mmCIF file with all atom_site columns, C-alpha atoms in Angstrom:
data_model
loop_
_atom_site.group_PDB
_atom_site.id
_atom_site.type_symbol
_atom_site.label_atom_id
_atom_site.label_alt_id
_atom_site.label_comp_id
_atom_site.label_asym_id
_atom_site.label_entity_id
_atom_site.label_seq_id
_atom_site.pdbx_PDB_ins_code
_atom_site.Cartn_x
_atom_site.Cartn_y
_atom_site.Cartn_z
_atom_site.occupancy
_atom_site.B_iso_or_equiv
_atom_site.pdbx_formal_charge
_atom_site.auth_seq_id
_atom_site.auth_comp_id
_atom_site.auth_asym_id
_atom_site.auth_atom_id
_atom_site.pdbx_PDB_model_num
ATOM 1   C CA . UNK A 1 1   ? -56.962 27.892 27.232 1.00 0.00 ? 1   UNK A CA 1
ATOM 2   C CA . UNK A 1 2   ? -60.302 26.069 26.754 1.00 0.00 ? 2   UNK A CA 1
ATOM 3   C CA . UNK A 1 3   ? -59.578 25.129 23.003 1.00 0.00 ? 3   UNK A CA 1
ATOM 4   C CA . UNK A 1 4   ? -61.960 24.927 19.811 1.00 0.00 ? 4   UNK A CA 1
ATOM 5   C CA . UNK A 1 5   ? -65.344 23.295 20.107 1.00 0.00 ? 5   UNK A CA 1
ATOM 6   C CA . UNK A 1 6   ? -68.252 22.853 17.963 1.00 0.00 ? 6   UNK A CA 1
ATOM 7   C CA . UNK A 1 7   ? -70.335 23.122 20.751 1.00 0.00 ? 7   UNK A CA 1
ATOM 8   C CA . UNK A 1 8   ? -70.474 25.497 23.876 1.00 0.00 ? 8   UNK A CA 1
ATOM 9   C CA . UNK A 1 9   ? -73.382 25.042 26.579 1.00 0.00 ? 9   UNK A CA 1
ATOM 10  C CA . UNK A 1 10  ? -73.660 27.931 29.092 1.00 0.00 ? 10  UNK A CA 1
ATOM 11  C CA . UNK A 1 11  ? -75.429 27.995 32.671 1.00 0.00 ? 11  UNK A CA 1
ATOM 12  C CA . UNK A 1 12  ? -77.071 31.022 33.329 1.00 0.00 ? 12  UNK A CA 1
ATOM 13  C CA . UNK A 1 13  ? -76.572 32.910 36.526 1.00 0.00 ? 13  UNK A CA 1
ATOM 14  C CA . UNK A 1 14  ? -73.745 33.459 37.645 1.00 0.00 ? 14  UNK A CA 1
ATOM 15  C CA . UNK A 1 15  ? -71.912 32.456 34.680 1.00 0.00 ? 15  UNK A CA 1
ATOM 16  C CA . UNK A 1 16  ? -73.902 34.997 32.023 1.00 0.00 ? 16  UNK A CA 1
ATOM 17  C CA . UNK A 1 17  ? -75.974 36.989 34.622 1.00 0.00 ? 17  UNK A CA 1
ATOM 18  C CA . UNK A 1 18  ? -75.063 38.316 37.799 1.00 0.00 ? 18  UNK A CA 1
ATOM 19  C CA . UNK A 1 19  ? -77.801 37.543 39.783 1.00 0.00 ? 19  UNK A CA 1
ATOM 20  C CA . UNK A 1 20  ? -76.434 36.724 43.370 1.00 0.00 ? 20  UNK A CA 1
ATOM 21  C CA . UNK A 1 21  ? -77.538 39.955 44.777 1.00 0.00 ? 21  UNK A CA 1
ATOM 22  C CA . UNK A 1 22  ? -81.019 38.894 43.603 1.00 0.00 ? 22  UNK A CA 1
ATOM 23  C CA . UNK A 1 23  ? -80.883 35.876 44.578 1.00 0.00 ? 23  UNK A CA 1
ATOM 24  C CA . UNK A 1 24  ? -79.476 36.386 48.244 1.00 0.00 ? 24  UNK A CA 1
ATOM 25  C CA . UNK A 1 25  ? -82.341 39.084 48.563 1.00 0.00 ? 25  UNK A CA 1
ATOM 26  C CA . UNK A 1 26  ? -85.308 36.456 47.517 1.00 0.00 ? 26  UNK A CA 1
ATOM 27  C CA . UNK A 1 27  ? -84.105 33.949 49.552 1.00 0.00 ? 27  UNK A CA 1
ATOM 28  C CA . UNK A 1 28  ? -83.544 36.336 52.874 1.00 0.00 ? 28  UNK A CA 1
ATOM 29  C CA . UNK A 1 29  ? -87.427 37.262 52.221 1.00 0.00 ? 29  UNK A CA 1
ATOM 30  C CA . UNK A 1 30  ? -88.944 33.973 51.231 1.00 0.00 ? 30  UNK A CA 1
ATOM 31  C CA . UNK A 1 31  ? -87.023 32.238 54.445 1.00 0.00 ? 31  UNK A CA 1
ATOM 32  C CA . UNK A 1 32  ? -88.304 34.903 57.049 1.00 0.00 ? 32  UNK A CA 1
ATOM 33  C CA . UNK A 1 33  ? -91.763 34.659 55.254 1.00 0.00 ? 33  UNK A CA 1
ATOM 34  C CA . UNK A 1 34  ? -91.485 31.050 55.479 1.00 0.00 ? 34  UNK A CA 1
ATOM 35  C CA . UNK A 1 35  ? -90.233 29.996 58.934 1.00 0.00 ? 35  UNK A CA 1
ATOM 36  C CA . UNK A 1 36  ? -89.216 33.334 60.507 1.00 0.00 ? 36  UNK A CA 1
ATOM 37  C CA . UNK A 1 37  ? -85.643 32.108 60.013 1.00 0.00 ? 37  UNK A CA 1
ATOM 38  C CA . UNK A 1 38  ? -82.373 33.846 57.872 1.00 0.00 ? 38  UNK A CA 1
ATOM 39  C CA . UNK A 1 39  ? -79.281 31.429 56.754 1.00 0.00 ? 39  UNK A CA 1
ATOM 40  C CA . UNK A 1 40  ? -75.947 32.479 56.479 1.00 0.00 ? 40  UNK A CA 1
ATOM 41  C CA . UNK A 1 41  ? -75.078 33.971 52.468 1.00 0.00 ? 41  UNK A CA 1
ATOM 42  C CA . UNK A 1 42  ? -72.686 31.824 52.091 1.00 0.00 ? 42  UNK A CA 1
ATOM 43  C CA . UNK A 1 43  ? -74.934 28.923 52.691 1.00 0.00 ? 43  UNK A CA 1
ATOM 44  C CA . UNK A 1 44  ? -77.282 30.059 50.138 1.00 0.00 ? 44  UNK A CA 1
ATOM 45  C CA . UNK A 1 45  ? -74.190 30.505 47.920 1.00 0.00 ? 45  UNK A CA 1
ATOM 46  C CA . UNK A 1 46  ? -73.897 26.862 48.203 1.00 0.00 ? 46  UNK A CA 1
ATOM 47  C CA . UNK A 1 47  ? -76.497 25.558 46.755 1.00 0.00 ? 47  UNK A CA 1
ATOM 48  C CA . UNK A 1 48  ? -77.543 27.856 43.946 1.00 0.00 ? 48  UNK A CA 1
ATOM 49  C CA . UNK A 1 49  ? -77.489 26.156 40.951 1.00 0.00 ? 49  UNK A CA 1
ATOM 50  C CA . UNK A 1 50  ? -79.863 23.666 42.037 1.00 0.00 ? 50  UNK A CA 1
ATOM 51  C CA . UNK A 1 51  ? -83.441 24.127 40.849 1.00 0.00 ? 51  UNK A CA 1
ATOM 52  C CA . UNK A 1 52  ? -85.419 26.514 43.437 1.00 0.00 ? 52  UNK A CA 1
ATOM 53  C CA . UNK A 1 53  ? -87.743 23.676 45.533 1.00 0.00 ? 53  UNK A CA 1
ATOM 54  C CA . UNK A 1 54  ? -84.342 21.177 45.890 1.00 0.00 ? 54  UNK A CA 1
ATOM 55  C CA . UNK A 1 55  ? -83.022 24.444 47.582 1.00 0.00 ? 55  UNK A CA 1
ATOM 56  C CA . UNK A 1 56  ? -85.987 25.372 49.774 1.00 0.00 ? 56  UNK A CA 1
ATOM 57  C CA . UNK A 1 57  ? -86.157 21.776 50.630 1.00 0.00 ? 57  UNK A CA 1
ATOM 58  C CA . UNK A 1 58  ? -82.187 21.651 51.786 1.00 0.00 ? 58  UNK A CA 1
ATOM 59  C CA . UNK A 1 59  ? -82.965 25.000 53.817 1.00 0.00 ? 59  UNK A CA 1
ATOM 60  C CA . UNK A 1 60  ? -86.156 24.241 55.226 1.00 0.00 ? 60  UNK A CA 1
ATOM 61  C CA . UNK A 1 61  ? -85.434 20.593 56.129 1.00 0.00 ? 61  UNK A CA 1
ATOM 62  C CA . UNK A 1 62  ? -87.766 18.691 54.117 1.00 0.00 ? 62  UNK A CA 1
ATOM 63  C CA . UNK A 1 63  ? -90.495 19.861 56.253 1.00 0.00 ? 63  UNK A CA 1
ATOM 64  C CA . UNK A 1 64  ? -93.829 18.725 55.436 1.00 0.00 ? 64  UNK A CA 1
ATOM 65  C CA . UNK A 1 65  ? -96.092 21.226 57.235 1.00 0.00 ? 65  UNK A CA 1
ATOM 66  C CA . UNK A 1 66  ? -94.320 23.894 54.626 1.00 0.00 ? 66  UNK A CA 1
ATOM 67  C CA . UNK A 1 67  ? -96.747 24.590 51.578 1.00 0.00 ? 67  UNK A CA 1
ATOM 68  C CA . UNK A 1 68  ? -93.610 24.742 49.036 1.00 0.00 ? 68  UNK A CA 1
ATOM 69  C CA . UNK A 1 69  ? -96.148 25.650 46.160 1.00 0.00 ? 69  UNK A CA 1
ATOM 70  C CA . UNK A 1 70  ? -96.763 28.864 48.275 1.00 0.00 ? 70  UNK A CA 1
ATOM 71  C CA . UNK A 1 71  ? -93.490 29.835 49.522 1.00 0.00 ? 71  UNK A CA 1
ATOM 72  C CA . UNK A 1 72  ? -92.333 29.592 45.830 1.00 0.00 ? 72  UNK A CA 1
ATOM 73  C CA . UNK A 1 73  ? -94.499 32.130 44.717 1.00 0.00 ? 73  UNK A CA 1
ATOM 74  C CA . UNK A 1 74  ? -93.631 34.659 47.202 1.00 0.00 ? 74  UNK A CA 1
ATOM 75  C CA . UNK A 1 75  ? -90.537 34.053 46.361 1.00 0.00 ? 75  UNK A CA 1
ATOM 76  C CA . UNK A 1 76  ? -90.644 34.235 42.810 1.00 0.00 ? 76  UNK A CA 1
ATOM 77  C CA . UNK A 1 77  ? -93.572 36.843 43.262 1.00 0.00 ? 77  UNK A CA 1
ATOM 78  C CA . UNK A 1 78  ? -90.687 39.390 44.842 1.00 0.00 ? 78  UNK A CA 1
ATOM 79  C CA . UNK A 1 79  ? -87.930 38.434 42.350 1.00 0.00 ? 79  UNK A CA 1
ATOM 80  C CA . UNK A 1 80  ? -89.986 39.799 39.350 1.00 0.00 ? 80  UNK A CA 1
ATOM 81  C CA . UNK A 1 81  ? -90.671 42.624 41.510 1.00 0.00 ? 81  UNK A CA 1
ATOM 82  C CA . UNK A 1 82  ? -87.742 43.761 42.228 1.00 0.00 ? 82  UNK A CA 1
ATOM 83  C CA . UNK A 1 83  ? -85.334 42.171 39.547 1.00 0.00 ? 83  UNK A CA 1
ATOM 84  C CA . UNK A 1 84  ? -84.573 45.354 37.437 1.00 0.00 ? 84  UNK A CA 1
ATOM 85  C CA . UNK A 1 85  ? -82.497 46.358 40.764 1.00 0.00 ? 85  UNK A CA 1
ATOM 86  C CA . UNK A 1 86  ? -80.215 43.557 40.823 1.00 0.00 ? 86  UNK A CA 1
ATOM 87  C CA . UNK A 1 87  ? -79.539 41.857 37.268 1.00 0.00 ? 87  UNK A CA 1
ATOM 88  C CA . UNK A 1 88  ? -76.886 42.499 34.419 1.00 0.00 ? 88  UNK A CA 1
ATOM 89  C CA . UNK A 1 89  ? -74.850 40.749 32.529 1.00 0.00 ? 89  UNK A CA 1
ATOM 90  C CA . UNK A 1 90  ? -71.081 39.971 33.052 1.00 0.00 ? 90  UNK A CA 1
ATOM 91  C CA . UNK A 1 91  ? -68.548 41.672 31.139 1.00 0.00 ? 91  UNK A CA 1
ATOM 92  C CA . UNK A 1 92  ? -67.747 40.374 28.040 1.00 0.00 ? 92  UNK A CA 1
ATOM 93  C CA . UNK A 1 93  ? -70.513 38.202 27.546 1.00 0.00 ? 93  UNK A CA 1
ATOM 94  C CA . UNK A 1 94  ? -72.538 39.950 24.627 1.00 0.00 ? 94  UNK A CA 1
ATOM 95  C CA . UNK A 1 95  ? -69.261 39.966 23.198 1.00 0.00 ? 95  UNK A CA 1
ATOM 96  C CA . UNK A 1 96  ? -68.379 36.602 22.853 1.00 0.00 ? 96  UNK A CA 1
ATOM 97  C CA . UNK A 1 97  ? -71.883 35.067 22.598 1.00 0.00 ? 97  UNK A CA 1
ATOM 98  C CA . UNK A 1 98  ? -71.694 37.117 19.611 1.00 0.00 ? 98  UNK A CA 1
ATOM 99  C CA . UNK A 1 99  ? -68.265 36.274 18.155 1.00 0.00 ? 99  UNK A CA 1
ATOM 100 C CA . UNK A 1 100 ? -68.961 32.756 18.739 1.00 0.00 ? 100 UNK A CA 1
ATOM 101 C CA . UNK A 1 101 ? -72.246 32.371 17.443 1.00 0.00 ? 101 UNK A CA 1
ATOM 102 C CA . UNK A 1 102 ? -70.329 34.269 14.114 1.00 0.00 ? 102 UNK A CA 1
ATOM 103 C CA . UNK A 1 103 ? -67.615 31.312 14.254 1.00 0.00 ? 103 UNK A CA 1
ATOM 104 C CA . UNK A 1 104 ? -70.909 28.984 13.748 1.00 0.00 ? 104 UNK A CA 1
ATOM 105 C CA . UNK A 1 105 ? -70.445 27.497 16.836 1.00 0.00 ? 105 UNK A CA 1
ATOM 106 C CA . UNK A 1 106 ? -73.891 25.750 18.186 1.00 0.00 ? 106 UNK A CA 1
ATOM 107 C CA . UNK A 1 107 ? -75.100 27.512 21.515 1.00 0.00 ? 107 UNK A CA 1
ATOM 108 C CA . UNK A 1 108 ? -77.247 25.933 24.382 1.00 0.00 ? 108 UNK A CA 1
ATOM 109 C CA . UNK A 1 109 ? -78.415 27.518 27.416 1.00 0.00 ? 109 UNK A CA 1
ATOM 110 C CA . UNK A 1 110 ? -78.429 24.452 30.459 1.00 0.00 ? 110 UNK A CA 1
ATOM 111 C CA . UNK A 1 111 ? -79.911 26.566 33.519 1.00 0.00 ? 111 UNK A CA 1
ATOM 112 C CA . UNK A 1 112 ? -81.356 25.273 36.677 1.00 0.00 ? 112 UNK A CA 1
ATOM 113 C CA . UNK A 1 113 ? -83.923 28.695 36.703 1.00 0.00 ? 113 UNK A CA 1
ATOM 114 C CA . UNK A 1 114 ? -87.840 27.920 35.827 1.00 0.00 ? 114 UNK A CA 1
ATOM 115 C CA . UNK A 1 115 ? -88.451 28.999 32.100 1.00 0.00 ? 115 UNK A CA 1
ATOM 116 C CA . UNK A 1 116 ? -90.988 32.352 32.836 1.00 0.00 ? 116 UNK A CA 1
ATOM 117 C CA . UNK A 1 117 ? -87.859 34.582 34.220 1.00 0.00 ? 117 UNK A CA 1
ATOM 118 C CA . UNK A 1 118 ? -85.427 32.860 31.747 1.00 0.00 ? 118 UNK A CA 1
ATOM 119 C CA . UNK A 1 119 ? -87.392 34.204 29.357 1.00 0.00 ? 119 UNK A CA 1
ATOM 120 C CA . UNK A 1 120 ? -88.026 37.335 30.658 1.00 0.00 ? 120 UNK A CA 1
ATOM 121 C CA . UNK A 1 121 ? -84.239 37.654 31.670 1.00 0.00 ? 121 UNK A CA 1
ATOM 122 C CA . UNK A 1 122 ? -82.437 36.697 28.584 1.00 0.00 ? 122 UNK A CA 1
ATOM 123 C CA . UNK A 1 123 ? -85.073 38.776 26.521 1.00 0.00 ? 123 UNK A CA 1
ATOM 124 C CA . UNK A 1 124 ? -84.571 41.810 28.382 1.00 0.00 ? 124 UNK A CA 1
ATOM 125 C CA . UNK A 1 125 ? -80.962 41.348 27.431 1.00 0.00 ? 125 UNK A CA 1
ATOM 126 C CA . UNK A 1 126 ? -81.399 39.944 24.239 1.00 0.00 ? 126 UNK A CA 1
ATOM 127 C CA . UNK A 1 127 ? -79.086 37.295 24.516 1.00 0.00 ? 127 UNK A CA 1
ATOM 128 C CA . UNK A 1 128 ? -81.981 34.731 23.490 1.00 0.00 ? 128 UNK A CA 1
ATOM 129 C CA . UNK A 1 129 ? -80.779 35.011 20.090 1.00 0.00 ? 129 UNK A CA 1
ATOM 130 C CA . UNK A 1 130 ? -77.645 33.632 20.530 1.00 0.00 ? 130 UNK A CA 1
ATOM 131 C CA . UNK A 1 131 ? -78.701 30.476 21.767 1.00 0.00 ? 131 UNK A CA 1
ATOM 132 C CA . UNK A 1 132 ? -80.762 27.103 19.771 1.00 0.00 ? 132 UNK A CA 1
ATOM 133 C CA . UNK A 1 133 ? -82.124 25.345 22.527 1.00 0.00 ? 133 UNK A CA 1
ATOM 134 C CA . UNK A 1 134 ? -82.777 26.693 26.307 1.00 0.00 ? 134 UNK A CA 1
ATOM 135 C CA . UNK A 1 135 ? -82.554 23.583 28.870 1.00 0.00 ? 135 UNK A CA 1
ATOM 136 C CA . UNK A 1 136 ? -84.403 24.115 31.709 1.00 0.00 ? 136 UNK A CA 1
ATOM 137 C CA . UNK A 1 137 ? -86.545 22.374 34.647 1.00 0.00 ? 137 UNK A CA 1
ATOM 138 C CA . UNK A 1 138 ? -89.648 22.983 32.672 1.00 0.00 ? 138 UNK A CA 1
ATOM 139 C CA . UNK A 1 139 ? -88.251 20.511 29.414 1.00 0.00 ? 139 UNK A CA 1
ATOM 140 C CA . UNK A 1 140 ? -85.991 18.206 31.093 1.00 0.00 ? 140 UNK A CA 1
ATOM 141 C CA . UNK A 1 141 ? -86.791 16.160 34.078 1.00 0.00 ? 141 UNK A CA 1
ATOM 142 C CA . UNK A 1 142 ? -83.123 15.641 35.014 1.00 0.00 ? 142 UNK A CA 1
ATOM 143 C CA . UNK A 1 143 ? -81.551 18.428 36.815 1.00 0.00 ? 143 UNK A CA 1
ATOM 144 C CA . UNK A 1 144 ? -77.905 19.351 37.551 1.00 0.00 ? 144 UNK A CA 1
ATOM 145 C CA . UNK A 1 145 ? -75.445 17.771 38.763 1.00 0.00 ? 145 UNK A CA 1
ATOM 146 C CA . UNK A 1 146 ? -77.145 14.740 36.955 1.00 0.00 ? 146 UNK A CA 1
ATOM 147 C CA . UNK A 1 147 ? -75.820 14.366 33.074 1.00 0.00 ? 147 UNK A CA 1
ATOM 148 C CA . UNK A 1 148 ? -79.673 14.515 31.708 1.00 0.00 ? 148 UNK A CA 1
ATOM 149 C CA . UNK A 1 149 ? -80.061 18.174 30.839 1.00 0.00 ? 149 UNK A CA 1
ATOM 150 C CA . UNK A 1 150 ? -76.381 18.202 28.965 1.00 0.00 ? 150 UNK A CA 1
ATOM 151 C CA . UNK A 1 151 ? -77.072 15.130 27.606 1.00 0.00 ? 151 UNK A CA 1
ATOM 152 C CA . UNK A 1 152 ? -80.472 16.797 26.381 1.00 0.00 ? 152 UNK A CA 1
ATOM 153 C CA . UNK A 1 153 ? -78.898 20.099 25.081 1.00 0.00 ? 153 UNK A CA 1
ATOM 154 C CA . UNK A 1 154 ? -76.245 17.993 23.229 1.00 0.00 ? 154 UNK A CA 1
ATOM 155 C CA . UNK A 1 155 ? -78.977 15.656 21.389 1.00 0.00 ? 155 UNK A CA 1
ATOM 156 C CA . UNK A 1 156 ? -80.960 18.644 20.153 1.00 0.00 ? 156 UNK A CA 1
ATOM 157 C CA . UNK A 1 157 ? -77.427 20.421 18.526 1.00 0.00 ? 157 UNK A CA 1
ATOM 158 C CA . UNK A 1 158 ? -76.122 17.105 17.133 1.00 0.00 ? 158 UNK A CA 1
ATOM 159 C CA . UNK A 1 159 ? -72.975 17.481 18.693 1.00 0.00 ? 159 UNK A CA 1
ATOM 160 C CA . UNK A 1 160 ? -70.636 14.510 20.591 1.00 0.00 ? 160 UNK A CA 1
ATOM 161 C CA . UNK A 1 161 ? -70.042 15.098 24.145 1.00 0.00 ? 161 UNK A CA 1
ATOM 162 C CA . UNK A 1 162 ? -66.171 15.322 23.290 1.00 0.00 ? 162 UNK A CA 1
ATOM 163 C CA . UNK A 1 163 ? -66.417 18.259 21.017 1.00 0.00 ? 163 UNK A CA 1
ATOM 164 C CA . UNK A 1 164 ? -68.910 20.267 23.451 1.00 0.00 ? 164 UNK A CA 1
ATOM 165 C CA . UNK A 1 165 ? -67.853 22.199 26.335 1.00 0.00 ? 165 UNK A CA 1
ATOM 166 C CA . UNK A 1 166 ? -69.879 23.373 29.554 1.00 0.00 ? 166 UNK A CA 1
ATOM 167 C CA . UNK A 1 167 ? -69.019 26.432 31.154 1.00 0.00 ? 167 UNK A CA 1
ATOM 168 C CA . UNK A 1 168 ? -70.760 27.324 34.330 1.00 0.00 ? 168 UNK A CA 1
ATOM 169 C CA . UNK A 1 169 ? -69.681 28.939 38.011 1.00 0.00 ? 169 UNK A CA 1
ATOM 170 C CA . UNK A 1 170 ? -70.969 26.215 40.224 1.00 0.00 ? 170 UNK A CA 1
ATOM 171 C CA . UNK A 1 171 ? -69.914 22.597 40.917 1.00 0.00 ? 171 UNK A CA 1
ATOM 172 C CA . UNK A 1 172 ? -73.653 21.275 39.705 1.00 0.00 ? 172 UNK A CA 1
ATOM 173 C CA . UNK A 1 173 ? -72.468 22.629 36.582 1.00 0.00 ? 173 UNK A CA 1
ATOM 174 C CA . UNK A 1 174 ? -69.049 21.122 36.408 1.00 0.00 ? 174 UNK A CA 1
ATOM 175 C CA . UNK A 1 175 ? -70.457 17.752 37.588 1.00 0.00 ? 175 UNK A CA 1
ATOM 176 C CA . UNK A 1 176 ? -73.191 17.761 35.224 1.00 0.00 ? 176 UNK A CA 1
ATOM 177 C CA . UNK A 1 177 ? -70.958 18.412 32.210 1.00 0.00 ? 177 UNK A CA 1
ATOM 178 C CA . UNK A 1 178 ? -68.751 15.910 33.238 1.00 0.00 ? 178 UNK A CA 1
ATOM 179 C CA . UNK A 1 179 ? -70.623 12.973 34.015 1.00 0.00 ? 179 UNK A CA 1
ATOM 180 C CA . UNK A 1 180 ? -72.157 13.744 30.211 1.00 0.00 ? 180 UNK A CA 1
ATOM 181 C CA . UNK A 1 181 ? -68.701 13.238 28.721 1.00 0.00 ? 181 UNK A CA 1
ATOM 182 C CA . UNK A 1 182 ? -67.926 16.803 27.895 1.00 0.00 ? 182 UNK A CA 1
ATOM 183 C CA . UNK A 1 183 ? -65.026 18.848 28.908 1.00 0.00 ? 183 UNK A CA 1
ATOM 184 C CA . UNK A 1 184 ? -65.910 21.719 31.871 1.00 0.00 ? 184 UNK A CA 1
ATOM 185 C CA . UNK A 1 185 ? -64.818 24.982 32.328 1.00 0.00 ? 185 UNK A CA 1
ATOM 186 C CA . UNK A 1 186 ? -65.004 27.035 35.446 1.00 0.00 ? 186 UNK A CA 1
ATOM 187 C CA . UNK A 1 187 ? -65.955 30.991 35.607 1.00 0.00 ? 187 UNK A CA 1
ATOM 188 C CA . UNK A 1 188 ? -63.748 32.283 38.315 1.00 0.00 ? 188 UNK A CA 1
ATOM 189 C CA . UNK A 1 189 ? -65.411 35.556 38.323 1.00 0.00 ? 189 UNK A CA 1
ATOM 190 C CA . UNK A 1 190 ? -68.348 34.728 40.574 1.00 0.00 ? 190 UNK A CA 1
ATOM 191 C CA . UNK A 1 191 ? -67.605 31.470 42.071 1.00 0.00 ? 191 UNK A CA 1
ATOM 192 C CA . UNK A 1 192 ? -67.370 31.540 45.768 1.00 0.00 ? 192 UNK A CA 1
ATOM 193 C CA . UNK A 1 193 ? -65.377 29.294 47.909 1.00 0.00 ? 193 UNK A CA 1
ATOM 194 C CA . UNK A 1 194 ? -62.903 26.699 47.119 1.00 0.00 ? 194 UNK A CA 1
ATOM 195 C CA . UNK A 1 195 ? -63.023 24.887 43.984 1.00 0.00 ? 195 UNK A CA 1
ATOM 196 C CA . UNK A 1 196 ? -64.213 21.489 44.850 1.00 0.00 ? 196 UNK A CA 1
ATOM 197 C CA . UNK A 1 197 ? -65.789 19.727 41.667 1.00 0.00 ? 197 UNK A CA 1
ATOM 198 C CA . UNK A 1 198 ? -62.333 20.055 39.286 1.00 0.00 ? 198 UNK A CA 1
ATOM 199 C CA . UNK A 1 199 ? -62.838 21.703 36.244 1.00 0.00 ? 199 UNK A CA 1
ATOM 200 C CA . UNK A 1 200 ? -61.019 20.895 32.993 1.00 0.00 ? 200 UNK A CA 1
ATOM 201 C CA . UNK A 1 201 ? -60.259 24.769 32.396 1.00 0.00 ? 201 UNK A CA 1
ATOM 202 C CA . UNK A 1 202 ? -60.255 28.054 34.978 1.00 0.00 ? 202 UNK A CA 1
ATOM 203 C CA . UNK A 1 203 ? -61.229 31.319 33.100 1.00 0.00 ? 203 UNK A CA 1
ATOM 204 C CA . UNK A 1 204 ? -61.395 35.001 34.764 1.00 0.00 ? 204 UNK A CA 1
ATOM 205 C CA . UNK A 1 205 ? -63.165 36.295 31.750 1.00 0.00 ? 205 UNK A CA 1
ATOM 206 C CA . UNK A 1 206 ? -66.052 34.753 29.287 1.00 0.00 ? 206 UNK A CA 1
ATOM 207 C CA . UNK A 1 207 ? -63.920 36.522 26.737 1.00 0.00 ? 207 UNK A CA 1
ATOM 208 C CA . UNK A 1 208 ? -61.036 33.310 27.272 1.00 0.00 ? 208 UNK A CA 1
ATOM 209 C CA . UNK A 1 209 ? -63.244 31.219 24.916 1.00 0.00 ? 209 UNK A CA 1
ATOM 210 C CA . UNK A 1 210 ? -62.241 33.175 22.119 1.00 0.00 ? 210 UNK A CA 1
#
């Protein structure tokens, strides 16, 4: 079991959301529409978690005839299209968001997603409330797997790395907690592929945290 923390900093998709429907969608348009091309899903499995041009830039291969500015809002420009298709939230999550937030426990949110659809994501499913501070690429200029936007979600709650724990489904989120100090735990329930990055603690269910 994960233990007792005063601190608890989530990712976002794939750990709260389930978003890799969505996500495999956007990226099989914004590709074709980009180069004409169409990667394997479990390559763009791979790298989510990694903030949307770092991603385009590993597909694409750095190439510097692409307009990235454009391709990134076709690609966001279908994702807000089509997003009431694809998105909802894990089981349990409201749940113990809630029950934790009750056991005063400081929330952060640490995701690699641009703030416009975190807002309009976490709104829709009003689990906004539940958190003090968002982290995301548009307020921190560190990104996952480096420590900085842990390290930033941490100063704003006033908690110590060693009684704060990051739970996330990818291994950016894993290393990113780690290298801040804190102890990591894994969501089995959408993580795809072998476990390379290892976490401190394996849970099948958000509700584990309880």
């Amino acid at each position: 079991m994960p233990g007792n923390y005063e601190s608890y900093l989530f990712d976002l998709d794939g750990t709260l959301l389930h978003s890799i429907d969505l996500i495999i969608k956007c990226f099989e348009y914004s590709l074709s529409y980009a180069a004409g091309i169409s990667l394997p899903e479990q390559m763009i499995r791979r790298y989510i978690g990694l903030p949307l041009k770092k991603q385009f830039e590993i597909y694409l291969g750095h190439n510097k005839g692409l307009d990235y500015d454009d391709i990134m809002q076709k690609h966001m420009d279908f994702q807000l299209a089509h997003w009431k298709n694809y998105l909802y939230l894990y089981d349990g999550v409201i749940e113990t968001l809630s029950a934790l937030k009750n056991n005063n426990k400081k929330l952060a949110l640490v995701t690699s997603r641009r703030e416009n659809t975190v807002k309009i994501y976490t709104g829709h499913f009003q689990i906004d409330r539940f958190f003090e501070i968002i982290i995301t690429p548009d307020n921190c200029s560190l990104h996952k797997p480096d420590p900085g936007p842990a390290l930033a979600a941490l100063h704003f709650l006033g908690t110590s790395a060693k009684h704060a724990l990051f739970v996330g489904d990818a291994e950016f989120d894993i290393l990113c907690g780690r290298s801040a100090g804190m102890k990591t735990c894994l969501v089995k329930y959408s993580h795809a592929g072998e476990i390379i990055e290892q976490p401190d603690f394996v849970i099948e269910n958000l509700r584990e945290l309880l």
